Amino acid sequence: MSSMMVGRSTLRVGILKPRIIRFNHFKYSTSSENVKKEDMKKSPEQAKKEAAELAMQSIKDLGGLFSSSSSDDATQPIDTKPIFQNPKLFGSLSLLHQGQVLKDLQAKFDLKWTKLTLEDKKLGYYIYFGDWGVREDFKNWKTNEPPYDLPFHIPSKVKTTKPTSTTKINKIDPPVILSETPVRIKQFDFKRVDGVSKFFIYLTIFISMFAIYRDKNYGEEFKPTEVVIEDEYETQRQARQEQLERELLNKKLEEEKKLARKWYYLWFK
């Protein structure tokens, strides 16, 4: 005869001495208290750093769902120090690593301005005004010349240098159009589409035209027929119900006809 008891239980096979299992709850509570105390001692910078590492790990885990290799360098955090030393490397980074650099730079900008180094300021200036991304052709970003995409016509037509409350404000003549600047014409030329986009556009147009042609010429022929299932017993039941309703209606009309007597019947009576 064998039996098992849970808790401070005894596993018996025949007769054995009871074995008491004790759980020490104080160790867990004290360790959790120590963790809380350590969290309280952390500085805001350490907390931000740990949050960034946790975010990167989450992105890495998410990327691992779609990638067969677990050691994908594209989702690994990088050392941002070379980027601060050479800002031109920023444009060649992936979107994920650019976000990591921006996060580190923003953490420094959140502090006092006097704590920023010259490298930090140069990287921030390059990110916003450098020749990368859509500003790849802006090669004069280091000079004191106006940007290539400055849309204002020089010299400007100034109406008055001393405006008053009665001075009318008119539209700029000629109008300022950003896409007409020489460096932006290529970017705003929507007629020039890459080959892959053209292929899918033409494929969509072809499928749409074929579907319209098929609907107009073969739509009724290939139209699926509706299958109607008739219940013989239900049809008979409805017919009996209609017959009963007609009989009741005829009976009611006959009774009303009998009761509808003229006034002279009463006089004869």
PDB file of C-alpha atoms in Angstrom:
ATOM      1  CA  MET A   1       0.000   0.000   0.000  1.00  0.00           C
ATOM      2  CA  SER A   2       1.509   3.287  -1.022  1.00  0.00           C
ATOM      3  CA  SER A   3       0.320   6.860  -0.595  1.00  0.00           C
ATOM      4  CA  MET A   4       1.709  10.392  -1.141  1.00  0.00           C
ATOM      5  CA  MET A   5       0.957  13.414   1.061  1.00  0.00           C
ATOM      6  CA  VAL A   6       1.832  16.970  -0.044  1.00  0.00           C
ATOM      7  CA  GLY A   7       3.296  19.643   2.297  1.00  0.00           C
ATOM      8  CA  ARG A   8       5.322  18.271   5.152  1.00  0.00           C
ATOM      9  CA  SER A   9       4.343  14.982   3.672  1.00  0.00           C
ATOM     10  CA  THR A  10       5.505  11.443   3.859  1.00  0.00           C
ATOM     11  CA  LEU A  11       6.082   9.170   0.912  1.00  0.00           C
ATOM     12  CA  ARG A  12       5.266   5.733   2.107  1.00  0.00           C
ATOM     13  CA  VAL A  13       6.217   2.512   0.489  1.00  0.00           C
ATOM     14  CA  GLY A  14       5.323   0.143   3.222  1.00  0.00           C
ATOM     15  CA  ILE A  15       6.361   2.188   6.345  1.00  0.00           C
ATOM     16  CA  LEU A  16       9.028   4.941   6.192  1.00  0.00           C
ATOM     17  CA  LYS A  17       9.989   7.732   8.528  1.00  0.00           C
ATOM     18  CA  PRO A  18       8.271  11.030   7.791  1.00  0.00           C
ATOM     19  CA  ARG A  19      10.419  13.628   6.025  1.00  0.00           C
ATOM     20  CA  ILE A  20       9.649  17.249   6.855  1.00  0.00           C
ATOM     21  CA  ILE A  21      10.372  19.843   4.161  1.00  0.00           C
ATOM     22  CA  ARG A  22      10.815  23.412   5.400  1.00  0.00           C
ATOM     23  CA  PHE A  23      10.755  26.553   3.323  1.00  0.00           C
ATOM     24  CA  ASN A  24      12.742  29.583   4.458  1.00  0.00           C
ATOM     25  CA  HIS A  25      10.775  32.643   3.393  1.00  0.00           C
ATOM     26  CA  PHE A  26      13.037  35.171   5.051  1.00  0.00           C
ATOM     27  CA  LYS A  27      15.858  34.739   2.557  1.00  0.00           C
ATOM     28  CA  TYR A  28      13.658  35.761  -0.343  1.00  0.00           C
ATOM     29  CA  SER A  29      12.213  38.767   1.430  1.00  0.00           C
ATOM     30  CA  THR A  30      15.622  40.038   2.515  1.00  0.00           C
ATOM     31  CA  SER A  31      17.051  39.609  -0.980  1.00  0.00           C
ATOM     32  CA  SER A  32      14.153  41.579  -2.499  1.00  0.00           C
ATOM     33  CA  GLU A  33      14.706  44.317   0.055  1.00  0.00           C
ATOM     34  CA  ASN A  34      18.372  44.455  -0.926  1.00  0.00           C
ATOM     35  CA  VAL A  35      17.393  44.789  -4.589  1.00  0.00           C
ATOM     36  CA  LYS A  36      15.109  47.696  -3.750  1.00  0.00           C
ATOM     37  CA  LYS A  37      17.878  49.390  -1.782  1.00  0.00           C
ATOM     38  CA  GLU A  38      20.270  48.965  -4.707  1.00  0.00           C
ATOM     39  CA  ASP A  39      17.699  50.483  -7.077  1.00  0.00           C
ATOM     40  CA  MET A  40      17.357  53.486  -4.782  1.00  0.00           C
ATOM     41  CA  LYS A  41      21.138  54.013  -4.869  1.00  0.00           C
ATOM     42  CA  LYS A  42      21.284  54.088  -8.697  1.00  0.00           C
ATOM     43  CA  SER A  43      21.868  57.456 -10.325  1.00  0.00           C
ATOM     44  CA  PRO A  44      19.603  58.738 -13.142  1.00  0.00           C
ATOM     45  CA  GLU A  45      22.395  58.134 -15.664  1.00  0.00           C
ATOM     46  CA  GLN A  46      22.711  54.483 -14.638  1.00  0.00           C
ATOM     47  CA  ALA A  47      18.947  54.055 -14.807  1.00  0.00           C
ATOM     48  CA  LYS A  48      18.874  55.539 -18.326  1.00  0.00           C
ATOM     49  CA  LYS A  49      21.757  53.306 -19.389  1.00  0.00           C
ATOM     50  CA  GLU A  50      20.031  50.185 -18.078  1.00  0.00           C
ATOM     51  CA  ALA A  51      16.780  51.231 -19.765  1.00  0.00           C
ATOM     52  CA  ALA A  52      18.622  51.646 -23.079  1.00  0.00           C
ATOM     53  CA  GLU A  53      20.259  48.226 -22.696  1.00  0.00           C
ATOM     54  CA  LEU A  54      16.895  46.678 -21.906  1.00  0.00           C
ATOM     55  CA  ALA A  55      15.344  48.311 -24.969  1.00  0.00           C
ATOM     56  CA  MET A  56      18.159  47.053 -27.174  1.00  0.00           C
ATOM     57  CA  GLN A  57      17.768  43.555 -25.761  1.00  0.00           C
ATOM     58  CA  SER A  58      14.027  43.661 -26.466  1.00  0.00           C
ATOM     59  CA  ILE A  59      14.674  44.702 -30.055  1.00  0.00           C
ATOM     60  CA  LYS A  60      17.243  41.934 -30.347  1.00  0.00           C
ATOM     61  CA  ASP A  61      14.770  39.349 -29.073  1.00  0.00           C
ATOM     62  CA  LEU A  62      12.146  40.638 -31.499  1.00  0.00           C
ATOM     63  CA  GLY A  63      14.605  40.405 -34.377  1.00  0.00           C
ATOM     64  CA  GLY A  64      15.466  36.866 -33.349  1.00  0.00           C
ATOM     65  CA  LEU A  65      11.908  35.804 -34.153  1.00  0.00           C
ATOM     66  CA  PHE A  66      12.480  36.610 -37.829  1.00  0.00           C
ATOM     67  CA  SER A  67      16.141  35.634 -38.060  1.00  0.00           C
ATOM     68  CA  SER A  68      17.575  32.137 -37.962  1.00  0.00           C
ATOM     69  CA  SER A  69      20.903  33.296 -36.508  1.00  0.00           C
ATOM     70  CA  SER A  70      20.850  34.388 -32.883  1.00  0.00           C
ATOM     71  CA  SER A  71      24.120  36.354 -33.139  1.00  0.00           C
ATOM     72  CA  ASP A  72      22.958  39.017 -35.606  1.00  0.00           C
ATOM     73  CA  ASP A  73      25.281  42.016 -35.493  1.00  0.00           C
ATOM     74  CA  ALA A  74      22.574  44.315 -36.856  1.00  0.00           C
ATOM     75  CA  THR A  75      20.708  44.184 -33.554  1.00  0.00           C
ATOM     76  CA  GLN A  76      23.748  44.295 -31.282  1.00  0.00           C
ATOM     77  CA  PRO A  77      24.560  47.582 -29.495  1.00  0.00           C
ATOM     78  CA  ILE A  78      27.649  49.293 -30.880  1.00  0.00           C
ATOM     79  CA  ASP A  79      30.391  51.372 -29.344  1.00  0.00           C
ATOM     80  CA  THR A  80      29.327  54.964 -30.042  1.00  0.00           C
ATOM     81  CA  LYS A  81      32.692  56.506 -29.158  1.00  0.00           C
ATOM     82  CA  PRO A  82      34.052  56.295 -32.764  1.00  0.00           C
ATOM     83  CA  ILE A  83      30.914  58.080 -33.988  1.00  0.00           C
ATOM     84  CA  PHE A  84      31.531  60.963 -31.609  1.00  0.00           C
ATOM     85  CA  GLN A  85      35.135  61.155 -32.808  1.00  0.00           C
ATOM     86  CA  ASN A  86      34.197  61.020 -36.508  1.00  0.00           C
ATOM     87  CA  PRO A  87      30.619  62.295 -37.093  1.00  0.00           C
ATOM     88  CA  LYS A  88      30.705  61.331 -40.795  1.00  0.00           C
ATOM     89  CA  LEU A  89      30.275  57.691 -39.766  1.00  0.00           C
ATOM     90  CA  PHE A  90      26.749  58.487 -38.552  1.00  0.00           C
ATOM     91  CA  GLY A  91      25.202  58.470 -42.031  1.00  0.00           C
ATOM     92  CA  SER A  92      26.387  54.929 -42.801  1.00  0.00           C
ATOM     93  CA  LEU A  93      24.814  53.429 -39.665  1.00  0.00           C
ATOM     94  CA  SER A  94      21.590  51.472 -39.656  1.00  0.00           C
ATOM     95  CA  LEU A  95      18.430  53.084 -38.351  1.00  0.00           C
ATOM     96  CA  LEU A  96      18.696  51.109 -35.112  1.00  0.00           C
ATOM     97  CA  HIS A  97      22.277  52.191 -34.437  1.00  0.00           C
ATOM     98  CA  GLN A  98      21.483  55.789 -35.388  1.00  0.00           C
ATOM     99  CA  GLY A  99      18.803  55.716 -32.719  1.00  0.00           C
ATOM    100  CA  GLN A 100      21.363  54.435 -30.213  1.00  0.00           C
ATOM    101  CA  VAL A 101      23.741  57.322 -31.033  1.00  0.00           C
ATOM    102  CA  LEU A 102      20.917  59.853 -30.802  1.00  0.00           C
ATOM    103  CA  LYS A 103      19.906  58.451 -27.436  1.00  0.00           C
ATOM    104  CA  ASP A 104      23.444  58.771 -26.068  1.00  0.00           C
ATOM    105  CA  LEU A 105      23.758  62.283 -27.476  1.00  0.00           C
ATOM    106  CA  GLN A 106      20.383  63.335 -26.069  1.00  0.00           C
ATOM    107  CA  ALA A 107      21.430  62.062 -22.639  1.00  0.00           C
ATOM    108  CA  LYS A 108      24.396  64.437 -22.786  1.00  0.00           C
ATOM    109  CA  PHE A 109      22.288  67.340 -24.053  1.00  0.00           C
ATOM    110  CA  ASP A 110      19.910  66.875 -21.124  1.00  0.00           C
ATOM    111  CA  LEU A 111      22.756  67.840 -18.796  1.00  0.00           C
ATOM    112  CA  LYS A 112      24.266  71.309 -18.464  1.00  0.00           C
ATOM    113  CA  TRP A 113      25.574  72.906 -21.657  1.00  0.00           C
ATOM    114  CA  THR A 114      28.947  73.525 -20.045  1.00  0.00           C
ATOM    115  CA  LYS A 115      29.454  69.769 -19.630  1.00  0.00           C
ATOM    116  CA  LEU A 116      29.279  69.129 -23.380  1.00  0.00           C
ATOM    117  CA  THR A 117      32.582  68.473 -25.087  1.00  0.00           C
ATOM    118  CA  LEU A 118      33.571  69.819 -28.488  1.00  0.00           C
ATOM    119  CA  GLU A 119      33.031  66.355 -29.974  1.00  0.00           C
ATOM    120  CA  ASP A 120      29.451  66.288 -28.658  1.00  0.00           C
ATOM    121  CA  LYS A 121      28.688  69.677 -30.217  1.00  0.00           C
ATOM    122  CA  LYS A 122      30.266  68.722 -33.547  1.00  0.00           C
ATOM    123  CA  LEU A 123      28.248  65.498 -33.713  1.00  0.00           C
ATOM    124  CA  GLY A 124      25.016  67.336 -32.924  1.00  0.00           C
ATOM    125  CA  TYR A 125      25.790  69.937 -35.600  1.00  0.00           C
ATOM    126  CA  TYR A 126      26.607  67.271 -38.171  1.00  0.00           C
ATOM    127  CA  ILE A 127      23.410  65.307 -37.486  1.00  0.00           C
ATOM    128  CA  TYR A 128      21.229  68.363 -38.107  1.00  0.00           C
ATOM    129  CA  PHE A 129      23.211  70.157 -40.821  1.00  0.00           C
ATOM    130  CA  GLY A 130      25.670  67.606 -42.259  1.00  0.00           C
ATOM    131  CA  ASP A 131      25.789  66.021 -45.718  1.00  0.00           C
ATOM    132  CA  TRP A 132      24.050  62.706 -45.029  1.00  0.00           C
ATOM    133  CA  GLY A 133      20.624  61.263 -45.817  1.00  0.00           C
ATOM    134  CA  VAL A 134      18.474  63.684 -47.809  1.00  0.00           C
ATOM    135  CA  ARG A 135      21.225  66.318 -47.394  1.00  0.00           C
ATOM    136  CA  GLU A 136      23.842  64.141 -49.062  1.00  0.00           C
ATOM    137  CA  ASP A 137      24.530  66.744 -51.777  1.00  0.00           C
ATOM    138  CA  PHE A 138      24.986  69.581 -49.273  1.00  0.00           C
ATOM    139  CA  LYS A 139      28.771  69.721 -49.498  1.00  0.00           C
ATOM    140  CA  ASN A 140      29.018  73.316 -48.237  1.00  0.00           C
ATOM    141  CA  TRP A 141      27.721  72.639 -44.738  1.00  0.00           C
ATOM    142  CA  LYS A 142      31.081  73.544 -43.183  1.00  0.00           C
ATOM    143  CA  THR A 143      31.288  76.969 -44.831  1.00  0.00           C
ATOM    144  CA  ASN A 144      29.541  80.248 -44.079  1.00  0.00           C
ATOM    145  CA  GLU A 145      27.642  80.118 -47.372  1.00  0.00           C
ATOM    146  CA  PRO A 146      23.845  79.823 -47.290  1.00  0.00           C
ATOM    147  CA  PRO A 147      22.483  76.265 -47.619  1.00  0.00           C
ATOM    148  CA  TYR A 148      21.865  74.923 -51.102  1.00  0.00           C
ATOM    149  CA  ASP A 149      18.143  74.542 -50.481  1.00  0.00           C
ATOM    150  CA  LEU A 150      17.593  78.135 -49.323  1.00  0.00           C
ATOM    151  CA  PRO A 151      14.551  78.928 -51.490  1.00  0.00           C
ATOM    152  CA  PHE A 152      14.618  82.719 -51.204  1.00  0.00           C
ATOM    153  CA  HIS A 153      15.642  84.732 -54.241  1.00  0.00           C
ATOM    154  CA  ILE A 154      18.611  87.020 -53.847  1.00  0.00           C
ATOM    155  CA  PRO A 155      18.444  89.990 -53.799  1.00  0.00           C
ATOM    156  CA  SER A 156      15.127  90.076 -51.970  1.00  0.00           C
ATOM    157  CA  LYS A 157      12.447  92.587 -52.870  1.00  0.00           C
ATOM    158  CA  VAL A 158      11.892  94.487 -49.654  1.00  0.00           C
ATOM    159  CA  LYS A 159       8.706  96.520 -49.617  1.00  0.00           C
ATOM    160  CA  THR A 160       9.656  98.710 -46.684  1.00  0.00           C
ATOM    161  CA  THR A 161      12.212  98.719 -43.915  1.00  0.00           C
ATOM    162  CA  LYS A 162       9.882 100.535 -41.524  1.00  0.00           C
ATOM    163  CA  PRO A 163       6.575  98.609 -41.378  1.00  0.00           C
ATOM    164  CA  THR A 164       3.618 100.090 -39.532  1.00  0.00           C
ATOM    165  CA  SER A 165       0.240  98.803 -38.425  1.00  0.00           C
ATOM    166  CA  THR A 166      -1.266  99.838 -41.768  1.00  0.00           C
ATOM    167  CA  THR A 167       1.376  98.118 -43.909  1.00  0.00           C
ATOM    168  CA  LYS A 168      -0.194  95.424 -46.076  1.00  0.00           C
ATOM    169  CA  ILE A 169       1.431  92.009 -46.196  1.00  0.00           C
ATOM    170  CA  ASN A 170       1.438  90.443 -49.640  1.00  0.00           C
ATOM    171  CA  LYS A 171       2.674  87.141 -50.965  1.00  0.00           C
ATOM    172  CA  ILE A 172       6.339  86.900 -51.885  1.00  0.00           C
ATOM    173  CA  ASP A 173       6.910  87.609 -55.552  1.00  0.00           C
ATOM    174  CA  PRO A 174       8.273  85.429 -57.078  1.00  0.00           C
ATOM    175  CA  PRO A 175       6.855  82.681 -54.816  1.00  0.00           C
ATOM    176  CA  VAL A 176       9.140  80.530 -52.679  1.00  0.00           C
ATOM    177  CA  ILE A 177       9.028  76.922 -53.893  1.00  0.00           C
ATOM    178  CA  LEU A 178      11.344  74.499 -52.119  1.00  0.00           C
ATOM    179  CA  SER A 179      11.324  71.940 -54.927  1.00  0.00           C
ATOM    180  CA  GLU A 180      12.672  74.445 -57.470  1.00  0.00           C
ATOM    181  CA  THR A 181      16.044  74.865 -55.803  1.00  0.00           C
ATOM    182  CA  PRO A 182      18.785  73.131 -57.852  1.00  0.00           C
ATOM    183  CA  VAL A 183      19.755  70.637 -55.161  1.00  0.00           C
ATOM    184  CA  ARG A 184      16.141  69.602 -54.507  1.00  0.00           C
ATOM    185  CA  ILE A 185      14.917  69.175 -58.089  1.00  0.00           C
ATOM    186  CA  LYS A 186      16.166  65.592 -58.229  1.00  0.00           C
ATOM    187  CA  GLN A 187      14.544  64.709 -54.885  1.00  0.00           C
ATOM    188  CA  PHE A 188      11.171  66.208 -55.824  1.00  0.00           C
ATOM    189  CA  ASP A 189      11.089  64.616 -59.275  1.00  0.00           C
ATOM    190  CA  PHE A 190       8.310  62.100 -58.700  1.00  0.00           C
ATOM    191  CA  LYS A 191       8.180  61.142 -62.382  1.00  0.00           C
ATOM    192  CA  ARG A 192      11.437  59.257 -62.051  1.00  0.00           C
ATOM    193  CA  VAL A 193      10.565  56.062 -60.237  1.00  0.00           C
ATOM    194  CA  ASP A 194      12.926  53.205 -59.513  1.00  0.00           C
ATOM    195  CA  GLY A 195      12.555  49.960 -61.443  1.00  0.00           C
ATOM    196  CA  VAL A 196      11.054  47.898 -58.619  1.00  0.00           C
ATOM    197  CA  SER A 197       8.330  50.462 -57.940  1.00  0.00           C
ATOM    198  CA  LYS A 198       7.568  50.715 -61.661  1.00  0.00           C
ATOM    199  CA  PHE A 199       7.224  46.928 -61.904  1.00  0.00           C
ATOM    200  CA  PHE A 200       4.679  46.748 -59.080  1.00  0.00           C
ATOM    201  CA  ILE A 201       2.768  49.770 -60.399  1.00  0.00           C
ATOM    202  CA  TYR A 202       2.456  48.234 -63.872  1.00  0.00           C
ATOM    203  CA  LEU A 203       1.580  44.851 -62.382  1.00  0.00           C
ATOM    204  CA  THR A 204      -1.209  46.409 -60.318  1.00  0.00           C
ATOM    205  CA  ILE A 205      -2.564  48.253 -63.362  1.00  0.00           C
ATOM    206  CA  PHE A 206      -2.486  45.053 -65.448  1.00  0.00           C
ATOM    207  CA  ILE A 207      -4.304  43.004 -62.793  1.00  0.00           C
ATOM    208  CA  SER A 208      -6.929  45.737 -62.397  1.00  0.00           C
ATOM    209  CA  MET A 209      -7.540  45.950 -66.149  1.00  0.00           C
ATOM    210  CA  PHE A 210      -7.767  42.156 -66.438  1.00  0.00           C
ATOM    211  CA  ALA A 211     -10.251  42.014 -63.548  1.00  0.00           C
ATOM    212  CA  ILE A 212     -12.429  44.730 -65.124  1.00  0.00           C
ATOM    213  CA  TYR A 213     -12.337  42.960 -68.509  1.00  0.00           C
ATOM    214  CA  ARG A 214     -13.252  39.620 -66.929  1.00  0.00           C
ATOM    215  CA  ASP A 215     -16.126  41.120 -64.963  1.00  0.00           C
ATOM    216  CA  LYS A 216     -17.593  42.776 -68.048  1.00  0.00           C
ATOM    217  CA  ASN A 217     -17.242  39.856 -70.457  1.00  0.00           C
ATOM    218  CA  TYR A 218     -17.253  36.687 -68.379  1.00  0.00           C
ATOM    219  CA  GLY A 219     -18.748  37.792 -65.118  1.00  0.00           C
ATOM    220  CA  GLU A 220     -22.246  36.311 -65.559  1.00  0.00           C
ATOM    221  CA  GLU A 221     -20.959  33.088 -67.087  1.00  0.00           C
ATOM    222  CA  PHE A 222     -18.552  32.362 -64.266  1.00  0.00           C
ATOM    223  CA  LYS A 223     -20.792  33.759 -61.597  1.00  0.00           C
ATOM    224  CA  PRO A 224     -21.298  31.166 -58.860  1.00  0.00           C
ATOM    225  CA  THR A 225     -24.832  29.811 -58.678  1.00  0.00           C
ATOM    226  CA  GLU A 226     -26.639  30.005 -55.412  1.00  0.00           C
ATOM    227  CA  VAL A 227     -27.527  26.627 -53.975  1.00  0.00           C
ATOM    228  CA  VAL A 228     -30.999  26.727 -52.459  1.00  0.00           C
ATOM    229  CA  ILE A 229     -31.892  23.825 -50.183  1.00  0.00           C
ATOM    230  CA  GLU A 230     -35.645  23.323 -49.870  1.00  0.00           C
ATOM    231  CA  ASP A 231     -37.158  21.517 -46.919  1.00  0.00           C
ATOM    232  CA  GLU A 232     -40.096  19.448 -48.160  1.00  0.00           C
ATOM    233  CA  TYR A 233     -41.697  19.169 -44.730  1.00  0.00           C
ATOM    234  CA  GLU A 234     -41.322  22.883 -44.076  1.00  0.00           C
ATOM    235  CA  THR A 235     -42.963  23.663 -47.417  1.00  0.00           C
ATOM    236  CA  GLN A 236     -45.929  21.408 -46.589  1.00  0.00           C
ATOM    237  CA  ARG A 237     -46.249  22.951 -43.133  1.00  0.00           C
ATOM    238  CA  GLN A 238     -46.336  26.454 -44.583  1.00  0.00           C
ATOM    239  CA  ALA A 239     -48.959  25.379 -47.157  1.00  0.00           C
ATOM    240  CA  ARG A 240     -51.178  23.922 -44.386  1.00  0.00           C
ATOM    241  CA  GLN A 241     -50.755  27.083 -42.349  1.00  0.00           C
ATOM    242  CA  GLU A 242     -51.771  29.272 -45.291  1.00  0.00           C
ATOM    243  CA  GLN A 243     -54.793  27.036 -46.007  1.00  0.00           C
ATOM    244  CA  LEU A 244     -55.890  27.265 -42.361  1.00  0.00           C
ATOM    245  CA  GLU A 245     -55.551  31.044 -42.392  1.00  0.00           C
ATOM    246  CA  ARG A 246     -57.678  31.289 -45.560  1.00  0.00           C
ATOM    247  CA  GLU A 247     -60.398  29.085 -44.032  1.00  0.00           C
ATOM    248  CA  LEU A 248     -60.478  31.188 -40.868  1.00  0.00           C
ATOM    249  CA  LEU A 249     -60.694  34.370 -42.928  1.00  0.00           C
ATOM    250  CA  ASN A 250     -63.577  33.029 -45.042  1.00  0.00           C
ATOM    251  CA  LYS A 251     -65.422  31.885 -41.934  1.00  0.00           C
ATOM    252  CA  LYS A 252     -65.012  35.301 -40.347  1.00  0.00           C
ATOM    253  CA  LEU A 253     -66.330  37.042 -43.446  1.00  0.00           C
ATOM    254  CA  GLU A 254     -69.398  34.790 -43.550  1.00  0.00           C
ATOM    255  CA  GLU A 255     -70.200  35.516 -39.909  1.00  0.00           C
ATOM    256  CA  GLU A 256     -69.892  39.258 -40.483  1.00  0.00           C
ATOM    257  CA  LYS A 257     -72.163  38.951 -43.497  1.00  0.00           C
ATOM    258  CA  LYS A 258     -74.849  37.188 -41.442  1.00  0.00           C
ATOM    259  CA  LEU A 259     -74.744  39.805 -38.701  1.00  0.00           C
ATOM    260  CA  ALA A 260     -74.944  42.703 -41.137  1.00  0.00           C
ATOM    261  CA  ARG A 261     -78.783  42.990 -41.197  1.00  0.00           C
ATOM    262  CA  LYS A 262     -80.697  45.982 -42.518  1.00  0.00           C
ATOM    263  CA  TRP A 263     -82.805  48.300 -40.329  1.00  0.00           C
ATOM    264  CA  TYR A 264     -86.082  46.994 -41.722  1.00  0.00           C
ATOM    265  CA  TYR A 265     -85.472  43.536 -40.270  1.00  0.00           C
ATOM    266  CA  LEU A 266     -86.028  45.069 -36.852  1.00  0.00           C
ATOM    267  CA  TRP A 267     -89.305  46.699 -38.032  1.00  0.00           C
ATOM    268  CA  PHE A 268     -90.625  43.389 -39.295  1.00  0.00           C
ATOM    269  CA  LYS A 269     -89.784  41.837 -36.007  1.00  0.00           C
TER     270      LYS A 269
END
